[in-house]
Amino acid sequence: MPLVIPDISLSIAAPEVGLAILICVVVVADLFTSMENKAGMGILSLAGVAILGLIVLFQWGGGVRTTFSGFYIADNFSSFVKMVVVVTTAFTILLSLQYAKMEKINYGEFYVMILFAVFGMLVMASGNDLISIYLGLETMSISSYVLVSFIRHDPLSREAGLKYFLMGAFTSGILLYGIALTYGLTGATSLTEIAKALSGLQGAAIIADPVMVFSLILFVAGFGFKLALVPFHMWLPDAYTGAPTSITAFMSVAVKMATLAAVIRVFFIAFPALAGKWNLLLWLLTVFTMVWGNVAAIAQTNLKRMLAYSSIAHAGYIMLGIVTTTKIVGGKVVFTPDGISAVLFYLVAYMVTNLGAFGMLIYLCREDFRGDNIEDWRGIGQDHPWAGMAFVVFFLSLGGFPPTAGFVGKLFLFGTAIQNEYYWLAVIGILASAVSIYYYFRVVMVMYMEPRGESQPAIEFSKAPSIFVALLVLVLATIYLGLFPGSIIAAAKSSVAGLL
Amino acid sequence: MVPLSHYLALGAVVFVIGAAGVLMRRNAIIILMSIELMLNAVNITLVGFSRQWGDLTGQVLAIFVITVAAAEAAVGLAILISLNRDRSVLNVDEVNLLKW
């Protein structure tokens, strides 16, 4: 057997290589830092992440390149996803710098685990093979189990960690069985090879095989768990409530973004031949997710938990974009790029909005007072009009009102749905998002209409400049994307262009 | 030579036992063991298919799965220990501070 030297070009995988170096640097530097100065690790990670952002930006527009024997692909789509992940990470670290001190989790490992999770996400964004996607997914998940249960002295956080871990590990088992069956039927794990095996006459026989359909269901269930689509969402409210708030913000954006990148690649690149089948499954999950996420959020009294349910609902809107990408023209399945570019834009809008909403919770948080119940926000609109206004902007964007980013995002998503003749899905989505206005504005009402109770502690926002700067940027970005979405939309369109 | 169907049947049976264990048993450590069973069932399936196709990809993935399972077990047991520090809970039904 001849020895084949695989083609490995590290420059194509520069973001991952750079991040791996950064992780090593932070781990080692952490050893020489005293307990009081651990925030320095955060600043070091932040600087590293900023350089990482530049590397990713530099890769934009470099065309489609693969390396590591086709395991790794670098194209505009992966660069777009990585950019969102990197920006989310930067904001997460900014929000954590002081918050970690308050929650007494100010260890260097906190930032290291975030970076490990980011490493997994970058690999997922560039995964061109079921093996690399699986490994990225696991690197991301295992790091997030640790991050969720990071507040060791808080029973809520430990419990959230256990639940997230058990559900997550179970899910990877399910997903893996799907991967194994697909490998068995097609003889390949590379996404393009699978697509090749499923096309043509021989492919028609495999597609008709019930085992293939079963493996597709396992894929949908596995990814559905990770994205928390109803009915696979049970872990999410618990994990999001118990986790440190900055980690909740991180997971609600970055983990979703990376998983979605993997979902898009697997379903659109590897299984286009089965589009009719998975589209139907995802259609059902989308409807359940949009409806149940919004309905269950109404009953919540804990703001963090309410935002957790709202993020389930938003996962539903995002899946709506994935479903509506598939269009049937004359009995043949066609992919229209509008759906995915709408999804990518929506994720950017959702990133600035959701990071901001969770950031407001961190802003109010003090050592002896978490402030994540809705009634803790009583009277804040009257006493602190600017902070109240910031929160209102985020709620407007989450509810989809102009002139915010969320409005443009929803406009595109529902516009694509109508354009590709998914009328029912659009109607259900719009009705569901009308329901969401009720619970978002209940918080606004509590902030502005209800006076602060006698027994409630006085409002005292965090004085850390890092949190203030992060929130200011997020508010401005939310409004800016609502008024001038053009550049991000163009970027989203060009990142999809090379994909489908 | 053992035919492929034997590998697949064994894999499927072990996977179902593992999945049933996760869904029905209430002891967190037994749930963890059941998850390991599921992963090992996948490994059996992968190696069987790998032999059938005559290429090594399946075996490579199986080795990765074993590695990931080890990492997962380490993190999972650490979370269980931290949960057990102040109160001895192994039954997942008693882990119920967060509801709905």
XYZ file of C-alpha atoms in Angstrom:
600
model
C 0.000 0.000 0.000
C 1.558 3.309 -1.046
C 1.999 5.896 1.624
C -0.173 8.888 0.867
C 0.863 12.147 2.429
C -2.350 14.077 3.079
C -2.576 17.651 1.891
C -2.476 19.846 4.944
C -2.359 23.574 4.550
C -2.323 25.283 7.916
C -2.791 28.732 6.424
C -6.298 27.799 5.274
C -7.109 26.750 8.828
C -5.434 29.873 10.241
C -8.323 30.836 12.604
C -8.278 27.438 14.309
C -4.493 27.298 14.503
C -4.371 30.813 15.910
C -7.057 30.023 18.459
C -5.234 26.872 19.559
C -2.106 28.962 20.177
C -4.176 31.541 22.067
C -5.647 28.815 24.287
C -2.182 27.520 25.157
C -0.981 31.041 25.939
C -3.947 31.738 28.224
C -3.585 28.383 30.014
C 0.092 28.989 30.707
C -0.322 32.662 31.594
C -3.069 31.678 34.022
C -0.516 29.741 36.088
C 1.471 32.909 36.756
C -1.499 35.094 37.669
C -2.627 35.652 41.230
C -6.266 35.118 42.168
C -6.979 38.872 42.308
C -5.766 39.507 38.782
C -7.686 36.800 36.943
C -9.600 39.447 35.003
C -6.284 39.899 33.198
C -6.893 36.502 31.601
C -10.147 37.889 30.268
C -8.370 40.890 28.799
C -5.703 38.616 27.303
C -8.412 36.421 25.749
C -10.208 39.523 24.488
C -7.057 40.756 22.775
C -6.512 37.326 21.257
C -10.108 37.136 20.069
C -9.733 40.562 18.438
C -6.741 39.273 16.455
C -8.750 36.171 15.604
C -11.469 38.426 14.225
C -8.922 40.088 11.961
C -7.697 36.700 10.716
C -11.269 35.650 9.922
C -11.912 38.953 8.193
C -8.750 38.455 6.164
C -10.059 35.078 4.954
C -13.268 36.616 3.652
C -13.567 36.439 -0.126
C -10.716 33.958 -0.509
C -12.817 31.506 -2.490
C -13.616 27.883 -1.630
C -10.592 26.009 -0.314
C -10.411 22.626 1.392
C -7.620 21.044 3.381
C -6.989 18.136 5.788
C -8.076 15.676 3.057
C -11.372 17.468 2.587
C -12.243 17.481 6.298
C -11.991 21.247 6.459
C -13.454 23.839 4.134
C -12.916 27.587 4.123
C -15.423 29.651 2.179
C -17.415 32.837 2.666
C -20.123 30.967 4.545
C -17.691 29.633 7.123
C -16.057 33.074 7.451
C -19.454 34.694 8.066
C -20.361 32.164 10.750
C -16.932 32.489 12.364
C -17.202 36.257 12.417
C -20.516 36.083 14.275
C -19.061 33.569 16.735
C -15.948 35.674 17.314
C -17.909 38.897 17.860
C -20.222 37.073 20.272
C -17.196 35.790 22.160
C -15.722 39.262 22.425
C -18.943 40.633 23.915
C -19.265 37.633 26.232
C -15.793 38.264 27.620
C -16.526 41.986 28.005
C -19.708 41.196 29.918
C -17.932 38.563 32.024
C -14.978 40.631 33.227
C -16.780 42.040 36.239
C -19.663 39.597 36.423
C -17.282 36.691 37.014
C -15.919 38.510 40.044
C -19.425 39.030 41.441
C -20.400 35.398 41.010
C -17.024 34.318 42.478
C -16.135 32.356 39.368
C -13.232 34.576 38.476
C -10.846 31.820 37.402
C -8.638 31.727 34.337
C -10.296 28.451 33.362
C -13.538 30.326 32.807
C -12.059 32.130 29.817
C -10.153 29.050 28.692
C -13.371 27.023 28.546
C -15.041 29.776 26.516
C -12.140 29.651 24.064
C -12.326 25.851 23.868
C -16.018 26.097 23.040
C -15.193 28.678 20.372
C -12.619 26.305 18.913
C -15.332 23.658 18.517
C -17.616 26.219 16.895
C -14.988 27.273 14.368
C -14.388 23.641 13.432
C -18.133 23.120 13.026
C -18.406 26.176 10.795
C -15.690 24.737 8.572
C -16.678 21.082 8.859
C -16.884 19.416 5.481
C -17.047 15.879 6.793
C -19.351 14.246 9.322
C -16.291 13.341 11.426
C -15.002 16.899 11.740
C -18.520 18.231 12.339
C -19.013 15.659 15.096
C -15.681 16.480 16.718
C -16.396 20.208 16.587
C -19.835 19.645 18.047
C -18.420 17.618 20.931
C -15.612 20.082 21.671
C -18.224 22.817 21.834
C -20.723 20.796 23.891
C -18.298 19.401 26.459
C -16.887 22.873 27.092
C -20.379 24.281 27.475
C -21.316 21.588 30.031
C -18.445 22.861 32.139
C -19.371 26.504 31.583
C -23.023 25.976 32.525
C -22.101 24.350 35.831
C -19.286 26.785 36.508
C -20.836 28.430 39.602
C -19.905 25.464 41.765
C -21.313 26.950 44.973
C -24.735 27.569 43.436
C -27.068 24.527 43.410
C -29.003 25.963 40.436
C -25.913 26.070 38.253
C -24.838 22.546 39.178
C -28.309 21.221 38.483
C -28.451 23.036 35.157
C -25.082 21.526 34.291
C -26.236 17.997 35.090
C -29.401 18.310 33.031
C -27.595 19.886 30.106
C -24.901 17.235 30.266
C -27.264 14.252 30.381
C -29.435 15.530 27.532
C -26.436 16.629 25.489
C -24.579 13.340 25.813
C -27.740 11.377 24.990
C -28.193 13.549 21.918
C -24.682 12.973 20.634
C -25.363 9.244 20.891
C -28.448 9.647 18.722
C -26.648 11.839 16.197
C -23.734 9.402 16.052
C -25.987 6.465 15.280
C -27.382 8.497 12.398
C -23.832 9.165 11.196
C -22.961 5.452 11.485
C -26.018 4.379 9.476
C -25.363 6.991 6.804
C -21.775 5.783 6.557
C -23.009 2.224 6.267
C -25.396 3.024 3.418
C -23.225 5.420 1.427
C -19.727 4.273 2.372
C -18.584 7.841 2.983
C -18.496 10.471 5.710
C -17.480 13.382 3.511
C -20.496 15.579 2.788
C -19.842 15.797 -0.940
C -19.165 12.047 -1.200
C -22.459 11.301 0.574
C -24.292 13.573 -1.859
C -22.587 11.766 -4.751
C -23.563 8.351 -3.397
C -27.159 9.464 -2.997
C -27.490 10.735 -6.553
C -28.170 8.715 -9.681
C -29.777 5.311 -10.036
C -27.819 3.671 -7.227
C -28.680 6.592 -4.990
C -32.381 6.162 -5.693
C -32.182 2.659 -4.202
C -30.485 3.990 -1.053
C -33.011 6.813 -0.682
C -35.879 4.342 -0.867
C -34.277 2.284 1.932
C -36.196 2.755 5.207
C -32.864 2.686 7.082
C -31.833 5.869 5.269
C -35.061 7.549 6.333
C -34.470 6.349 9.891
C -30.951 7.759 9.863
C -32.340 11.053 8.572
C -34.776 11.122 11.494
C -31.837 10.537 13.858
C -30.032 13.496 12.278
C -33.068 15.735 12.654
C -33.564 14.637 16.268
C -29.888 15.028 17.120
C -29.573 18.504 15.677
C -33.064 19.337 16.971
C -31.850 18.661 20.512
C -28.804 20.865 20.080
C -30.898 23.682 18.612
C -33.635 23.066 21.230
C -36.484 22.674 18.764
C -39.760 21.654 20.369
C -40.295 18.768 21.341
C -36.533 18.430 22.012
C -36.265 21.642 24.047
C -36.719 20.413 27.643
C -33.128 21.003 28.704
C -32.879 24.575 27.454
C -34.896 26.609 29.993
C -33.163 24.836 32.890
C -29.681 25.134 31.425
C -30.163 28.798 30.516
C -31.603 29.740 33.898
C -28.937 28.045 35.962
C -25.908 29.024 33.893
C -23.895 32.189 34.595
C -25.757 34.942 32.715
C -22.878 35.811 30.394
C -22.656 32.130 29.434
C -26.390 32.051 28.780
C -25.931 34.952 26.380
C -22.966 33.199 24.784
C -24.818 29.912 24.325
C -28.006 31.455 23.051
C -26.116 33.020 20.146
C -22.819 31.270 19.451
C -23.867 27.650 20.083
C -26.957 28.169 17.927
C -24.961 29.810 15.162
C -22.382 27.013 14.995
C -24.967 24.238 15.164
C -26.969 25.939 12.468
C -23.908 26.132 10.240
C -23.486 22.376 10.658
C -27.195 21.798 9.992
C -27.069 23.874 6.809
C -24.010 22.042 5.531
C -25.267 18.565 6.389
C -28.773 18.965 5.024
C -28.081 21.108 1.974
C -24.731 19.661 0.895
C -24.987 16.019 1.930
C -28.720 15.290 1.751
C -30.168 17.416 -1.068
C -31.607 14.220 -2.549
C -33.718 13.719 0.558
C -34.872 17.337 0.744
C -38.558 16.465 0.447
C -38.353 14.268 3.536
C -36.287 16.385 5.910
C -38.101 19.494 4.841
C -41.391 18.025 6.018
C -39.882 16.982 9.371
C -38.326 20.422 9.902
C -41.600 22.102 8.875
C -43.381 20.330 11.725
C -40.627 21.112 14.254
C -40.608 24.766 13.160
C -44.328 25.159 13.795
C -44.132 23.464 17.207
C -41.099 25.539 18.177
C -42.539 28.908 17.197
C -45.858 28.236 18.919
C -44.705 26.544 22.104
C -41.679 28.791 22.680
C -43.888 31.853 22.651
C -46.802 30.388 24.589
C -44.645 28.975 27.390
C -42.786 32.272 27.773
C -46.022 34.012 28.778
C -46.248 32.095 32.043
C -42.713 32.867 33.256
C -42.015 35.133 36.232
C -38.258 34.808 35.983
C -36.859 37.139 33.333
C -33.902 34.912 32.510
C -36.223 31.961 32.009
C -38.569 34.057 29.918
C -35.672 35.039 27.678
C -34.727 31.339 27.509
C -38.185 30.464 26.156
C -38.011 33.433 23.841
C -34.746 32.069 22.468
C -36.556 28.785 21.746
C -39.107 30.789 19.776
C -36.322 32.575 17.905
C -34.772 29.207 17.016
C -38.173 28.506 15.456
C -38.015 31.649 13.294
C -34.498 30.721 12.246
C -35.619 27.221 11.247
C -38.404 28.834 9.241
C -35.692 30.314 7.047
C -34.078 26.893 6.596
C -37.400 25.274 5.675
C -38.378 27.972 3.204
C -35.086 27.648 1.352
C -36.495 24.533 -0.298
C -38.893 25.234 -3.111
C -40.692 22.735 -5.303
C -40.801 23.786 -8.931
C -42.605 21.418 -11.266
C -42.146 18.401 -8.984
C -38.403 19.064 -8.581
C -36.755 20.350 -5.437
C -34.862 23.611 -5.869
C -32.890 25.511 -3.236
C -33.283 29.273 -3.268
C -30.453 31.095 -1.511
C -32.768 33.779 -0.093
C -33.852 31.614 2.829
C -30.352 30.982 4.138
C -29.199 34.561 3.653
C -32.280 35.658 5.616
C -31.265 33.204 8.341
C -27.726 34.568 8.443
C -28.923 38.160 8.682
C -31.453 37.226 11.342
C -28.701 35.599 13.379
C -26.639 38.782 13.289
C -29.692 40.790 14.376
C -30.455 38.216 17.049
C -26.841 38.322 18.238
C -26.798 42.060 19.009
C -30.290 41.926 20.506
C -29.982 38.869 22.688
C -26.494 39.696 23.949
C -27.936 43.074 24.894
C -30.978 41.638 26.673
C -28.865 39.264 28.768
C -26.319 42.035 29.211
C -29.015 44.158 30.886
C -29.485 41.350 33.440
C -25.753 41.438 34.121
C -25.908 45.229 34.382
C -28.398 45.003 37.252
C -26.687 42.065 38.953
C -24.922 42.636 42.280
C -23.151 40.372 44.702
C -26.160 39.915 46.970
C -28.873 40.488 44.398
C -29.233 38.672 41.082
C -32.170 40.673 39.757
C -33.373 38.123 37.257
C -37.041 38.161 38.276
C -39.386 40.377 36.307
C -40.533 42.225 39.427
C -36.952 43.170 40.263
C -37.246 45.594 37.352
C -40.122 47.584 38.876
C -39.767 51.326 38.575
C -36.501 51.192 36.676
C -37.978 53.096 33.748
C -38.836 56.009 36.027
C -35.654 56.094 38.088
C -33.160 55.249 35.359
C -34.688 56.316 32.059
C -31.570 55.599 29.973
C -31.156 52.026 31.197
C -34.890 51.529 30.752
C -34.721 52.855 27.201
C -31.861 50.492 26.365
C -33.905 47.517 27.540
C -36.924 48.763 25.583
C -34.797 48.890 22.423
C -33.785 45.259 22.934
C -37.389 44.220 23.573
C -38.545 46.100 20.452
C -35.950 44.234 18.446
C -36.878 40.855 19.963
C -40.549 41.553 19.227
C -39.721 42.660 15.688
C -40.617 46.359 15.657
C -39.061 48.959 13.389
C -36.575 50.630 13.453
C -34.612 47.804 15.041
C -32.549 44.911 13.721
C -35.177 42.345 14.694
C -37.730 43.967 12.403
C -35.532 43.746 9.304
C -34.615 40.151 10.191
C -38.244 39.064 10.552
C -39.216 40.976 7.418
C -36.689 38.989 5.411
C -37.610 35.650 6.951
C -41.344 36.004 6.494
C -40.810 37.662 3.107
C -38.901 34.592 1.884
C -41.603 32.330 3.285
C -44.300 34.139 1.305
C -42.143 34.392 -1.809
C -41.540 30.632 -1.787
C -45.233 29.941 -1.130
C -45.053 28.781 2.478
C -48.169 30.746 3.360
C -49.208 28.670 6.369
C -45.759 28.832 7.897
C -45.676 32.616 7.444
C -49.121 33.024 9.011
C -48.244 30.828 12.001
C -44.926 32.641 12.420
C -46.506 36.089 12.352
C -49.229 35.052 14.797
C -46.627 33.505 17.120
C -44.540 36.649 17.044
C -47.672 38.676 17.815
C -48.024 36.555 20.958
C -44.412 37.338 21.861
C -45.183 41.062 21.982
C -47.404 40.395 24.984
C -44.695 38.998 27.226
C -41.955 41.351 26.069
C -44.121 44.356 26.785
C -45.229 43.033 30.137
C -41.658 43.631 31.280
C -41.688 47.108 29.750
C -44.946 47.775 31.599
C -43.438 46.587 34.876
C -40.456 48.867 34.322
C -42.461 51.989 33.537
C -45.905 51.621 35.145
C -45.281 49.864 38.451
C -43.624 51.756 41.286
C -40.757 50.132 43.143
C -41.969 48.201 46.217
C -40.994 49.214 49.774
C -39.199 45.969 50.496
C -37.259 45.884 47.238
C -33.590 46.848 47.333
C -32.695 50.151 45.684
C -31.616 49.973 42.047
C -27.915 50.091 41.641
C -26.417 49.313 38.257
C -22.962 47.917 37.809
C -20.271 50.562 37.610
C -17.908 48.516 35.473
C -17.004 50.417 32.298
C -16.672 47.154 30.326
C -20.368 46.299 30.765
C -21.432 49.868 30.003
C -19.388 50.001 26.798
C -20.643 46.591 25.670
C -24.283 47.578 26.221
C -23.855 50.939 24.525
C -22.346 49.306 21.443
C -25.097 46.674 21.383
C -27.907 49.254 21.601
C -26.374 51.316 18.826
C -25.786 48.201 16.702
C -29.398 47.096 17.185
C -30.688 50.423 15.901
C -28.026 50.736 13.209
C -28.851 47.304 11.739
C -32.514 48.295 11.734
C -31.822 51.458 9.751
C -28.901 50.419 7.520
C -28.980 46.640 7.124
C -27.535 46.768 3.591
C -23.912 45.788 4.195
C -24.719 42.770 6.384
C -27.376 41.594 3.938
C -24.891 41.855 1.075
C -22.355 39.862 3.111
C -24.988 37.224 3.945
C -25.972 36.943 0.273
C -22.401 36.550 -0.927
C -21.659 33.958 1.755
C -24.552 31.808 0.555
C -23.700 32.290 -3.117
C -20.798 29.845 -3.070
C -22.604 27.362 -0.855
C -25.647 26.036 -2.659
C -16.300 -14.905 8.988
C -19.026 -13.162 10.918
C -21.486 -11.597 8.463
C -22.300 -7.897 8.599
C -25.852 -8.474 9.783
C -24.569 -9.876 13.090
C -22.614 -6.702 13.819
C -25.576 -4.543 12.909
C -28.044 -6.552 14.959
C -25.745 -6.477 17.998
C -25.212 -2.737 17.524
C -28.932 -2.054 17.217
C -29.795 -4.148 20.285
C -27.126 -2.514 22.454
C -28.175 0.936 21.223
C -31.814 0.293 22.120
C -30.805 -1.043 25.548
C -28.735 2.102 26.110
C -31.479 4.464 24.944
C -34.059 2.658 27.077
C -31.700 2.917 30.040
C -31.387 6.696 29.606
C -35.144 7.120 29.379
C -36.207 4.714 32.129
C -33.519 4.545 34.811
C -33.455 7.349 37.364
C -29.961 6.960 38.791
C -27.663 9.526 37.219
C -24.659 7.197 37.119
C -26.653 4.440 35.449
C -27.879 7.008 32.902
C -24.251 7.882 32.247
C -23.448 4.196 31.770
C -26.379 3.821 29.393
C -25.058 6.703 27.304
C -21.713 4.918 27.119
C -23.588 1.817 25.934
C -25.155 3.850 23.137
C -21.769 5.153 22.041
C -20.282 1.653 22.085
C -23.186 0.354 20.024
C -22.324 3.027 17.471
C -18.723 1.845 17.524
C -19.739 -1.755 16.813
C -21.897 -0.577 13.921
C -19.131 1.634 12.556
C -16.497 -1.076 12.680
C -18.866 -3.565 11.043
C -19.599 -1.167 8.192
C -15.936 -0.269 7.912
C -15.091 -3.936 7.330
C -17.925 -4.287 4.845
C -16.785 -1.296 2.758
C -13.142 -2.169 3.159
C -12.088 1.359 4.114
C -10.786 2.749 7.351
C -12.969 5.842 7.775
C -15.412 4.038 10.057
C -12.644 2.769 12.303
C -11.091 6.232 12.504
C -14.445 7.640 13.580
C -14.803 4.814 16.130
C -11.492 5.787 17.728
C -12.585 9.420 17.848
C -15.845 8.341 19.476
C -13.939 6.439 22.168
C -11.831 9.546 22.874
C -14.857 11.822 23.042
C -16.664 9.341 25.311
C -13.735 9.458 27.720
C -13.795 13.265 27.811
C -17.536 13.247 28.241
C -17.369 10.773 31.128
C -14.725 12.887 32.856
C -16.814 16.052 32.661
C -20.020 14.214 33.545
C -18.566 12.592 36.650
C -17.079 15.922 37.733
C -20.515 17.552 37.481
C -22.048 14.658 39.441
C -19.439 14.995 42.192
C -19.997 18.731 42.513
C -23.724 18.078 42.696
C -23.144 15.564 45.472
C -20.865 17.766 47.582
C -23.540 19.101 49.898
C -26.428 16.740 49.382
C -26.285 13.151 48.365
C -28.427 13.020 45.258
C -28.123 10.414 42.591
C -31.772 10.141 41.655
C -32.440 12.548 38.822
C -36.053 13.002 39.961
C -34.749 14.749 43.069
C -32.750 17.219 41.018
C -35.701 19.553 40.700
C -34.857 23.092 41.761
C -35.473 24.277 38.220
C -38.898 23.493 36.910
C -40.953 24.259 33.851
